[in-house]
Coordinates of C-alpha atoms in Angstrom, one line a residue:
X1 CA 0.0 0.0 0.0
X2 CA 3.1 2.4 0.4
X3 CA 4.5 1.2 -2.8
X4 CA 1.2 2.5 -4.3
X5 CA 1.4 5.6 -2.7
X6 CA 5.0 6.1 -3.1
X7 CA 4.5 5.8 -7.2
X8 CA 1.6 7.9 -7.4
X9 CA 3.3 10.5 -5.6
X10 CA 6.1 10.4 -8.3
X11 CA 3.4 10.6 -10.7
X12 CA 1.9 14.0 -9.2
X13 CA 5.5 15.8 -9.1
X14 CA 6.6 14.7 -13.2
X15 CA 3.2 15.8 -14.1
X16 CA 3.8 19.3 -12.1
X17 CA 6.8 19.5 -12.9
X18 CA 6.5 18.9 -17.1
X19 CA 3.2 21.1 -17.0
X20 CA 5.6 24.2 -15.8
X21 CA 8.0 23.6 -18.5
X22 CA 5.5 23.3 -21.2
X23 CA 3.1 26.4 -20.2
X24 CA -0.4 25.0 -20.6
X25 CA 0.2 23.8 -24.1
X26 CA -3.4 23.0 -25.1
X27 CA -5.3 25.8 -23.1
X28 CA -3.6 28.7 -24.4
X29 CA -2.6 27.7 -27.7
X30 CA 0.7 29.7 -29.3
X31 CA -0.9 33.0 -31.2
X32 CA -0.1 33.7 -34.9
X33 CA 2.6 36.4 -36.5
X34 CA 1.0 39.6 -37.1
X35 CA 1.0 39.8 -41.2
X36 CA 3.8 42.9 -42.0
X37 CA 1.7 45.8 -43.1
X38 CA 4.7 48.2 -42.9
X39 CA 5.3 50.3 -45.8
X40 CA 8.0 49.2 -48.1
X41 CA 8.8 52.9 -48.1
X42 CA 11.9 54.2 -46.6
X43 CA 14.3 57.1 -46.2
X44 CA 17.1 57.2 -48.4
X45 CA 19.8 60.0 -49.8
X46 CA 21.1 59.7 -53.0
X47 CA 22.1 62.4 -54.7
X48 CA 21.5 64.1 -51.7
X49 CA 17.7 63.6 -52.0
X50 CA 17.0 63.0 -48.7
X51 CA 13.6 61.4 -49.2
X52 CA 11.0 58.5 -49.6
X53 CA 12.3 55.9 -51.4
X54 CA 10.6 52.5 -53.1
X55 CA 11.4 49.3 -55.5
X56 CA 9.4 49.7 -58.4
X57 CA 9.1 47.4 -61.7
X58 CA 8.5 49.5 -64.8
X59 CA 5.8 48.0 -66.9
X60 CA 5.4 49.9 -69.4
X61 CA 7.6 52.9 -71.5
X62 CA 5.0 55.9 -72.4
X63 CA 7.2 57.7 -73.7
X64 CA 11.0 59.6 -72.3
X65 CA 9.6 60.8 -69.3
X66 CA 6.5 58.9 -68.7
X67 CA 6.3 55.6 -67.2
X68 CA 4.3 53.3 -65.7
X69 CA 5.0 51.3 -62.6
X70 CA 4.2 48.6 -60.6
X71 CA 4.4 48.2 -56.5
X72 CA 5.6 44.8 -55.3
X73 CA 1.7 44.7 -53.8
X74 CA 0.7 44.6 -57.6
X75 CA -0.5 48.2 -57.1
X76 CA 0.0 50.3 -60.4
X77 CA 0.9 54.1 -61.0
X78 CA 2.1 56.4 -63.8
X79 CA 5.2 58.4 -63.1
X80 CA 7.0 61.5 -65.0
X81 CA 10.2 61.9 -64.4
X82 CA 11.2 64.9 -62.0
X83 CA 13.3 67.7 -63.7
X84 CA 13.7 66.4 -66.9
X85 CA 11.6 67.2 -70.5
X86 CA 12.0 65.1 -73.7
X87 CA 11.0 66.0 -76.9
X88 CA 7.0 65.6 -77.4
X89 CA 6.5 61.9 -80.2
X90 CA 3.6 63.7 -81.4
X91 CA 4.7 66.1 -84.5
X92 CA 2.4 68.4 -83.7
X93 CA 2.8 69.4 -80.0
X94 CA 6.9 69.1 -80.8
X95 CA 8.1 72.7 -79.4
X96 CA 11.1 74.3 -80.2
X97 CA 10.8 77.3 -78.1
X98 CA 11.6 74.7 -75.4
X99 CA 14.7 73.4 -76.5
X100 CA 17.3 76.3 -76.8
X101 CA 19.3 77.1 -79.9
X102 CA 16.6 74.4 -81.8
X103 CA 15.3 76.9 -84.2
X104 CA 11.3 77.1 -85.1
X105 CA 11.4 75.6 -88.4
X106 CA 11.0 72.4 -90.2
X107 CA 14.0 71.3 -89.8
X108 CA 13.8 72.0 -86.2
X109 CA 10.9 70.5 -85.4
X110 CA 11.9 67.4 -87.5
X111 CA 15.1 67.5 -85.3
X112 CA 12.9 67.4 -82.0
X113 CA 10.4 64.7 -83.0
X114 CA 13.2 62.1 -84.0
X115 CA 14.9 62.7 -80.7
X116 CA 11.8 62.4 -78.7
X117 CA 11.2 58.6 -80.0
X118 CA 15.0 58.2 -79.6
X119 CA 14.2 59.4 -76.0
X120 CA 11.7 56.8 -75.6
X121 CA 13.5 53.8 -76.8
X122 CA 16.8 54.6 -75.0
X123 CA 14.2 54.7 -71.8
X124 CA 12.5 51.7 -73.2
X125 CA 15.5 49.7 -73.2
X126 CA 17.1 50.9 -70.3
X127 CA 13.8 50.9 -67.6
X128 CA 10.9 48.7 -69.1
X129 CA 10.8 45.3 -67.2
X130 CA 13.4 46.5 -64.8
X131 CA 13.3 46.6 -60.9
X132 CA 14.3 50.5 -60.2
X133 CA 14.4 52.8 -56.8
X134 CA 11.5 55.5 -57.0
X135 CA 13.0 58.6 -54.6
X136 CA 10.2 61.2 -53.9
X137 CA 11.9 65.1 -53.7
X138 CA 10.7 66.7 -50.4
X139 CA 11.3 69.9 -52.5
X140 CA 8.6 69.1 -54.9
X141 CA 4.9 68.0 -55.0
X142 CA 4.3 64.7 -55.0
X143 CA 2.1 64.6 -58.1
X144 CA 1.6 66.4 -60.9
X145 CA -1.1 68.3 -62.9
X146 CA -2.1 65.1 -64.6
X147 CA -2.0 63.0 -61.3
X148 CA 1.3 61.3 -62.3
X149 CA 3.8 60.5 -59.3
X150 CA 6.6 62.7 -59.9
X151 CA 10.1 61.2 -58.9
X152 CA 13.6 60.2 -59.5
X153 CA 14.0 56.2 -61.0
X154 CA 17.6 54.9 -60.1
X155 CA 19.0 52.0 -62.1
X156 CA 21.8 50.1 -59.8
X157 CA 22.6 53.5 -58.1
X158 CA 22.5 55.6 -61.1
X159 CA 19.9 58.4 -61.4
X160 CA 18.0 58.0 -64.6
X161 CA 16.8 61.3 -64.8
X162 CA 20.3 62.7 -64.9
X163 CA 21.0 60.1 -67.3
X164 CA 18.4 61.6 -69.9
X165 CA 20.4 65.5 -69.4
X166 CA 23.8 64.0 -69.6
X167 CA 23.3 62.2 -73.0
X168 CA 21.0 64.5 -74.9
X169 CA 18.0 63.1 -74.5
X170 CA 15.8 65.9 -72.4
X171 CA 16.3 69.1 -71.7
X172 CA 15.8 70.0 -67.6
X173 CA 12.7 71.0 -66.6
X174 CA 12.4 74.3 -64.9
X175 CA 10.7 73.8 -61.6
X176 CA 11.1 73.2 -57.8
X177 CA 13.4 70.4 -56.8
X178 CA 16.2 69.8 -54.7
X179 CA 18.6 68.6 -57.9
X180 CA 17.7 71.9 -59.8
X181 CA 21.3 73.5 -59.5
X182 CA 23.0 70.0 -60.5
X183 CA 20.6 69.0 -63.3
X184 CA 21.0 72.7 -64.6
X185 CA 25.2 72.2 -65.0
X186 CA 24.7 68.6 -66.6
X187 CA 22.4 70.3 -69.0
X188 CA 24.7 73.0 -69.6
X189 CA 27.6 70.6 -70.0
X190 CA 26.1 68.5 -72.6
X191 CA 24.5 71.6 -74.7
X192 CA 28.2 73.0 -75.0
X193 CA 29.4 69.4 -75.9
X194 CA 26.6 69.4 -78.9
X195 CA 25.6 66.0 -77.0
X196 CA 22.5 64.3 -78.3
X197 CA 19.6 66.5 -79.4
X198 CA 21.8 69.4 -79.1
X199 CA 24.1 68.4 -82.4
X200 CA 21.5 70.4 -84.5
X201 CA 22.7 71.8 -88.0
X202 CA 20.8 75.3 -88.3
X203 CA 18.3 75.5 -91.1
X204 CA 17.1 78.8 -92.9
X205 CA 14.0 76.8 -94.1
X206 CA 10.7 78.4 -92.1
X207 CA 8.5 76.0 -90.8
X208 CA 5.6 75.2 -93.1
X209 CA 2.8 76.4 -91.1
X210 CA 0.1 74.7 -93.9
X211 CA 1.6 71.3 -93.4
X212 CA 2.6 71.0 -89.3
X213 CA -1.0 72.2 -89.1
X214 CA -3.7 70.8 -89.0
X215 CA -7.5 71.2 -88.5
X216 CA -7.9 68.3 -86.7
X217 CA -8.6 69.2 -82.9
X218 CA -6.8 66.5 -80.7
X219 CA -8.5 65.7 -77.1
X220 CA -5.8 66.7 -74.6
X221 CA -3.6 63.8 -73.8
X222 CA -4.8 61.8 -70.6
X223 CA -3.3 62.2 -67.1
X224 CA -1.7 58.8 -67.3
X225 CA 0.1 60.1 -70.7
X226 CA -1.3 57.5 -72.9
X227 CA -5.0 57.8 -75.5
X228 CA -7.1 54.7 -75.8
X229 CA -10.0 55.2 -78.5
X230 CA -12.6 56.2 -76.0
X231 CA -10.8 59.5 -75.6
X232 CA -11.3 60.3 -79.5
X233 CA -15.0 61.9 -80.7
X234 CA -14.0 60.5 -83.9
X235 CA -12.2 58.3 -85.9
X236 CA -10.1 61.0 -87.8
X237 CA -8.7 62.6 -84.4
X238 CA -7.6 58.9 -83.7
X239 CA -6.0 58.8 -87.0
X240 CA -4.4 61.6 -86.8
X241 CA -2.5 60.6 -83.8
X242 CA -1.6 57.4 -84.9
X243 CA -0.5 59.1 -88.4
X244 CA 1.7 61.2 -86.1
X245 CA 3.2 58.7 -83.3
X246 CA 6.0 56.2 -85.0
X247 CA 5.1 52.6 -84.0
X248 CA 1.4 53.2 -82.4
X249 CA 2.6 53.5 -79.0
X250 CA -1.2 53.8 -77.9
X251 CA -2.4 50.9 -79.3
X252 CA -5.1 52.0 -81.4
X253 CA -4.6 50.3 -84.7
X254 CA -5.5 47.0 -83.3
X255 CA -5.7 45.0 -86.3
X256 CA -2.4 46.4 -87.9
X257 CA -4.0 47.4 -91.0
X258 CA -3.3 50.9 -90.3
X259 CA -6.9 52.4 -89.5
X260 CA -7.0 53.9 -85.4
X261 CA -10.3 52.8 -83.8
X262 CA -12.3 51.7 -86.5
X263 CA -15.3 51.8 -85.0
X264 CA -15.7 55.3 -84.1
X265 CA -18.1 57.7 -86.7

């Protein structure tokens, strides 16, 4: 009868004993990580931009200056580039008065246009399908007049932007942002090394005011940068844009038989 006592004594104290270790196991069962909802935003300085910063993918090339992007949540956005202008891939809106030295003429706006689609395939091939850093400017808004995000992209440390100045592509875009003073020497730099659009051969020809244009009245362009047919009242403002853009960038000659949005009156 000890014996029996004895053991079921040692039973009681290894039961004690192994619940204090385990902490009530089945009662209060171990709770769940907390999903991460921080932002994936952060505070960087590059360039000595001393603001938000974000890893992007660039879906999609608009054109130069215009992109569209994509958060690693799958969230998309359109951004224009911060400080930076290339050349319009519309004939018609091309401006000379914008560019200095490019005169307004034929030639001149010829000049621009071709430079403006080399603008968008040097971005094209440098950005689209590419994970880049997005840095917001504290020094600037955050969007622009057409909603777009406006920012610096930097591929493997390298601001793009600058990029765009420094090779002839753009010219810099005069407005509030905390590069202003740097992008302004790069500019000036490549305009006295006749770098990119800024190797222009002056022209005495005047611009043909009968042919650059026309009667057509074009919708302004939407705030993400890119026409669809919906924003056309008919089909020969759609044509005219596609008659004007080199390679259809908008998509509106679906078919590829050279006819925009065929089924507008």
């Amino acid at each position: 009868m000890r014996r029996i006592r004895l053991v079921a004594l040692i039973g009681v104290v290894l039961l004690v004993a192994l619940t204090g270790c385990t902490g009530n196991l089945v009662d209060e069962p171990a709770t769940p990580e907390e999903p991460n909802t921080e932002s994936t935003e952060t505070t960087t300085t590059l360039d000595a931009v001393d603001g938000e910063s974000v890893t992007v993918t660039v879906t999609r090339v608009i054109d130069g200056d215009t992109m569209a992007i994509e958060y690693p949540n799958g969230t998309e956005d359109t951004v224009r580039l911060l400080g930076v202008d290339t050349p319009e891939t519309t004939l018609s809106r091309v401006s000379p008065d914008e560019f200095t030295g490019i005169p307004d003429t034929t030639a001149g706006h010829d000049h621009l246009f071709e430079w403006g689609e080399q603008a968008t395939i040097f971005a094209e091939d440098e950005l689209e399908g590419t994970q880049v850093q997005m840095v917001f400017d504290p020094d600037s808004d955050r969007r622009g007049y057409f909603g777009r995000l406006l920012v610096y992209l930097y591929v493997d440390g390298e601001n793009f932007n600058e990029r765009l100045l420094a090779e002839g592509y753009a010219r810099m875009y005069d407005s509030q942002f905390s590069l202003r003073k740097k992008f302004a020497a790069v500019e000036q730099e490549a305009q006295a090394s006749n770098v990119g659009l800024w190797e222009f051969q002056d022209s005495d020809t005047e611009l043909d005011t009968d042919s650059a244009t026309s009667d057509v009245e074009i919708p302004p362009l939407p705030s993400d940068g890119d026409y669809n047919c919906g924003d056309f009242e008919t089909q020969e403002q759609a044509q005219y844009v596609l008659e004007n853009e080199s390679g259809d960038p908008h998509g509106l000659d679906g078919d590829g038989n050279g006819v925009a949005c065929e089924s507008l009156p």
